Coordinates of C-alpha atoms in Angstrom, one line a residue:
X1383 CA 47.3 163.2 84.3
X1384 CA 48.7 160.5 86.2
X1385 CA 50.5 157.2 84.8
X1386 CA 52.4 154.0 86.7
X1387 CA 55.8 153.6 85.6
X1388 CA 57.1 150.4 83.7
X1389 CA 59.3 149.0 86.5
X1390 CA 61.3 146.0 84.1
X1391 CA 62.0 143.6 87.4
X1392 CA 64.3 140.7 87.2
X1393 CA 63.7 136.9 86.3
X1394 CA 62.7 134.8 88.2
X1395 CA 63.5 132.5 89.9
X1396 CA 62.7 129.5 88.5
X1397 CA 64.0 131.2 85.0
X1398 CA 67.4 131.5 86.4
X1399 CA 67.0 127.4 88.0
X1400 CA 67.9 125.8 85.2
X1401 CA 71.3 128.3 84.3
X1402 CA 72.6 127.6 88.4
X1403 CA 71.5 123.7 87.4
X1404 CA 74.0 123.7 84.8
X1405 CA 77.4 126.0 86.0
X1406 CA 76.9 123.5 89.3
X1407 CA 77.6 120.5 86.8
X1408 CA 79.9 121.7 84.3
X1409 CA 81.6 122.8 87.9
X1410 CA 81.2 119.4 89.3
X1411 CA 82.6 115.7 88.1
X1412 CA 79.8 114.2 88.9
X1413 CA 80.5 112.0 90.8
X1414 CA 84.1 112.3 91.4
X1415 CA 83.5 117.0 92.1
X1416 CA 86.2 117.2 91.0
X1417 CA 88.4 114.6 92.3
X1418 CA 90.8 112.1 90.2
X1419 CA 89.9 108.7 90.0
X1420 CA 92.8 106.8 93.2
X1421 CA 94.4 104.4 92.1
X1422 CA 95.2 103.3 95.2
X1423 CA 93.2 101.4 98.6
X1424 CA 94.3 104.6 100.5
X1425 CA 93.2 107.0 98.0
X1426 CA 89.9 105.6 97.3
X1427 CA 89.3 105.9 101.0
X1428 CA 90.0 110.1 100.7
X1429 CA 88.0 110.0 98.0
X1430 CA 84.9 108.8 100.0
X1431 CA 84.7 110.3 102.2
X1432 CA 86.0 113.3 100.0
X1433 CA 82.1 112.6 98.2
X1434 CA 80.7 111.7 101.9
X1435 CA 81.7 116.3 103.0
X1436 CA 80.0 116.9 98.7
X1437 CA 76.5 115.0 99.4
X1438 CA 77.1 117.3 103.1
X1439 CA 76.7 120.7 101.7
X1440 CA 75.6 120.2 98.4
X1441 CA 72.1 118.9 101.4
X1442 CA 72.9 121.7 103.4
X1443 CA 73.2 123.8 100.8
X1444 CA 69.6 122.9 99.3
X1445 CA 68.3 123.0 102.8
X1446 CA 69.1 127.0 103.1
X1447 CA 68.4 127.8 100.1
X1448 CA 65.4 125.7 100.4
X1449 CA 64.2 127.7 103.4
X1450 CA 65.5 131.2 102.2
X1451 CA 62.9 130.2 98.9
X1452 CA 59.7 129.3 101.4
X1453 CA 60.5 132.7 103.5
X1454 CA 60.9 134.5 100.6
X1455 CA 57.0 133.3 99.2
X1456 CA 55.5 132.8 102.6
X1457 CA 56.3 136.2 103.9
X1458 CA 56.3 137.8 101.1
X1459 CA 54.0 141.9 101.6
X1460 CA 51.1 141.3 100.3
X1461 CA 48.8 143.5 99.4
X1462 CA 46.2 144.3 102.5
X1463 CA 49.7 145.1 104.5
X1464 CA 48.9 142.9 106.5
X1465 CA 51.8 141.3 109.5
X1466 CA 52.7 138.0 109.9
X1467 CA 53.2 136.3 112.9
X1468 CA 55.4 138.2 115.7
X1469 CA 57.0 135.8 117.9
X1470 CA 59.5 136.6 120.2
X1471 CA 61.0 133.1 120.6
X1472 CA 59.9 129.4 119.5
X1473 CA 62.5 127.2 121.8
X1474 CA 61.9 123.9 120.0
X1475 CA 62.8 125.8 116.6
X1476 CA 66.0 127.4 118.5
X1477 CA 67.3 124.1 119.1
X1478 CA 66.7 122.4 116.6
X1479 CA 69.1 124.5 114.8
X1480 CA 71.8 125.0 117.7
X1481 CA 71.8 121.3 117.8
X1482 CA 72.3 120.3 114.4
X1483 CA 75.4 121.3 113.3
X1484 CA 76.6 120.6 116.6
X1485 CA 75.0 117.2 115.5
X1486 CA 76.1 117.3 111.3
X1487 CA 80.2 118.4 112.4
X1488 CA 80.3 116.1 114.4
X1489 CA 79.0 112.6 112.4
X1490 CA 81.9 114.3 109.7
X1491 CA 84.5 114.3 112.2
X1492 CA 83.9 110.8 113.0
X1493 CA 84.0 110.2 109.5
X1494 CA 87.7 111.8 109.4
X1495 CA 89.2 110.4 112.1
X1496 CA 88.4 106.9 110.5
X1497 CA 89.4 107.4 108.0
X1498 CA 92.5 109.4 108.9
X1499 CA 93.5 105.7 111.0
X1500 CA 92.5 104.1 108.0
X1501 CA 95.1 105.5 105.7
X1502 CA 97.9 105.4 108.3
X1503 CA 97.3 102.0 109.3
X1504 CA 100.5 100.4 108.5
X1505 CA 100.5 96.3 107.0
X1506 CA 103.1 94.3 109.4
X1507 CA 104.2 92.6 106.2
X1508 CA 104.9 94.9 103.6
X1509 CA 105.4 93.4 99.3
X1510 CA 108.2 96.4 99.2
X1511 CA 109.9 98.5 101.7
X1512 CA 111.8 101.9 100.2
X1513 CA 113.3 104.1 102.0
X1514 CA 112.3 108.0 100.0
X1515 CA 114.8 110.5 100.5
X1516 CA 114.7 114.1 98.8
X1517 CA 116.7 116.5 98.9
X1518 CA 117.7 120.0 96.9
X1519 CA 116.2 119.0 93.8
X1520 CA 115.4 115.9 93.3
X1521 CA 115.1 112.3 94.9
X1522 CA 116.6 108.7 95.8
X1523 CA 114.6 105.7 96.4
X1524 CA 116.4 102.2 98.2
X1525 CA 114.7 99.4 98.3
X1526 CA 116.8 98.2 101.7
X1527 CA 115.6 94.9 101.2
X1528 CA 117.0 94.4 98.0
X1529 CA 120.5 96.7 98.5
X1530 CA 119.6 99.0 96.1
X1531 CA 118.8 102.8 95.3
X1532 CA 118.1 104.5 92.8
X1533 CA 119.4 108.1 91.9
X1534 CA 117.6 110.8 90.7
X1535 CA 118.9 114.6 89.4
X1536 CA 117.2 118.1 89.3
X1537 CA 114.5 117.4 86.1
X1538 CA 114.9 113.7 85.9
X1539 CA 113.9 112.4 88.4
X1540 CA 114.3 108.0 89.1
X1541 CA 111.7 105.7 88.9
X1542 CA 109.5 104.0 91.4
X1543 CA 108.4 100.4 90.5
X1544 CA 106.2 98.8 92.5
X1545 CA 104.1 95.4 92.4
X1546 CA 100.3 96.3 92.2
X1547 CA 97.7 94.8 94.5
X1548 CA 100.3 94.6 96.9
X1549 CA 100.3 96.9 100.5
X1550 CA 104.3 99.5 99.5
X1551 CA 106.0 100.3 103.1
X1552 CA 107.7 104.3 102.0
X1553 CA 109.9 105.7 104.4
X1554 CA 110.1 109.5 103.9
X1555 CA 113.2 111.3 104.5
X1556 CA 114.3 114.5 103.7
X1557 CA 118.2 115.6 104.4
X1558 CA 118.3 118.6 104.4
X1559 CA 114.5 121.2 103.9
X1560 CA 111.4 119.4 103.7
X1561 CA 109.5 117.7 101.3
X1562 CA 106.5 116.5 100.0
X1563 CA 105.8 113.2 98.5
X1564 CA 102.5 113.4 95.5
X1565 CA 101.4 110.9 93.7
X1566 CA 97.9 113.2 92.1
X1567 CA 96.6 109.8 90.9
X1568 CA 97.3 108.1 95.1
X1569 CA 95.3 110.8 96.6
X1570 CA 98.5 110.3 98.5
X1571 CA 100.4 113.7 99.7
X1572 CA 103.0 113.5 103.4
X1573 CA 106.0 115.9 104.4
X1574 CA 109.5 114.6 104.4
X1575 CA 110.9 116.5 106.9
X1576 CA 114.4 117.0 108.8
X1577 CA 113.9 114.9 112.4
X1578 CA 110.4 113.6 112.1
X1579 CA 109.9 109.6 111.5
X1580 CA 107.5 109.6 108.8
X1581 CA 106.2 106.2 106.9
X1582 CA 102.5 105.4 105.1
X1583 CA 101.4 102.5 103.3
X1584 CA 100.5 102.7 99.7
X1585 CA 98.5 100.5 98.6
X1586 CA 98.7 100.0 93.5
X1587 CA 95.4 98.7 92.6
X1588 CA 95.9 99.5 88.5
X1589 CA 99.2 98.7 86.8
X1590 CA 100.6 101.7 84.9
X1591 CA 102.5 104.8 84.8
X1592 CA 102.0 108.1 87.1
X1593 CA 104.3 110.9 87.9
X1594 CA 104.5 112.6 91.5
X1595 CA 106.2 115.5 91.4
X1596 CA 107.4 117.6 95.2
X1597 CA 104.4 119.5 97.3
X1598 CA 106.1 121.7 98.9
X1599 CA 108.0 124.5 97.7
X1600 CA 111.6 123.8 99.4
X1601 CA 114.1 126.5 97.5
X1602 CA 114.7 127.2 93.9
X1603 CA 114.8 124.4 91.6
X1604 CA 111.7 123.5 93.8
X1605 CA 109.5 122.7 90.8
X1606 CA 112.4 121.0 88.8
X1607 CA 111.8 118.0 91.4
X1608 CA 109.9 115.3 89.6
X1609 CA 109.7 111.9 89.8
X1610 CA 107.8 108.6 88.5
X1611 CA 106.1 105.7 90.1
X1612 CA 105.7 102.4 88.1
X1613 CA 103.2 99.9 88.6
X1614 CA 103.8 96.4 87.1
X1615 CA 102.3 92.7 87.9
X1616 CA 104.0 91.0 90.5
X1617 CA 106.2 89.0 87.9
X1618 CA 106.7 91.9 85.8
X1619 CA 108.3 92.8 89.3
X1620 CA 110.1 90.1 90.7
X1621 CA 111.9 90.0 86.7
X1622 CA 112.5 94.1 87.2
X1623 CA 114.1 93.1 90.5
X1624 CA 116.7 89.9 89.1
X1625 CA 117.2 92.6 86.5
X1626 CA 118.6 95.5 88.5
X1627 CA 121.3 93.1 90.7
X1628 CA 122.3 91.8 87.5
X1629 CA 122.9 95.6 86.9
X1630 CA 124.3 95.5 90.4
X1631 CA 127.1 93.1 89.9
X1632 CA 128.1 94.0 86.4
X1633 CA 129.0 97.7 87.5
X1634 CA 130.6 95.4 90.8
X1635 CA 132.2 93.9 88.4
X1636 CA 133.8 96.5 86.4
X1637 CA 134.6 99.0 89.2
X1638 CA 136.9 96.3 90.7
X1639 CA 138.3 96.0 87.5
X1640 CA 139.8 99.4 86.6
X1641 CA 140.7 99.5 90.1
X1642 CA 142.9 96.2 90.1
X1643 CA 143.5 97.6 86.8
X1644 CA 147.8 99.6 86.5

C-alpha cells in the first residue's frame, strides 16, 4: 500500500517579506542611511551624495529581486512539464542590460566628480586661516593672521575655535608621519602627509563643540591624538580672539620681567 510522505515546505516569500523589511529599516537611519547629520556645508554635499548612492543601490536591489521573483514565478515547474520558450539570444534585451549598468556608473561618477569639486573648492577670503599641525601624538593649531598658537599634549588635545556660517581654511601639515584630520560631525576627513601641501575649507553650520581625532594609524599612541572644535557666533569668535591676544601679551610681559630679574 503506497503512501505519500509529507514534506514540510519553507514559508512563502510573502511571509518573510515583513521580516526582511524590518531588518533593512532597523539597519538604516532613514533618511540618513546610517550617516550622521552633517554640521558643515561640505559635509552636506557629501551627505547628499551618500543618499543618492544609497537610493540608487536600493533601486538596483529592488530591480534584481523583482526580476528574480518574476522568473521564479513565471517559469516555475508546471504539472504538465511544459517547457518555456527557448531562445538562443535576444539582441534588444542584451543591449539594454549591457548599456544600463554603464549609464548608471557614468551618472554616479559624474555626481561624484561634482561633489568632489564642491568639497575641495577654496574660498579666496575665508573668515580664518588655521595651520593644523599633526605630530606624534597631538596637535597644534596656528592662527597665522592672529599670531596665535594653540598646542596640545597626548590625550589632552587643543581646542580650535571657529565662527559659524563662515568658511575656515585649514592648512594641513605633518611634522613626522601620516596623520588625518577628522571631525565626524563635519563629514570631513583629510590626510596630513609630510611634504604634501593640503588645504581644505570647512564651513560649520551649527554652533557647538565637536570631537575630532586622527583617523590614520600613526604609531603607538595614535589613540591619544584627539582635539575639539568649538563653533561659536561671529561676536563670540571676535571676543575669543581678543581674550587670546590679552593672554599672549600678559605672558610676554611676564616672560620679559623674569628675564630682566637679577
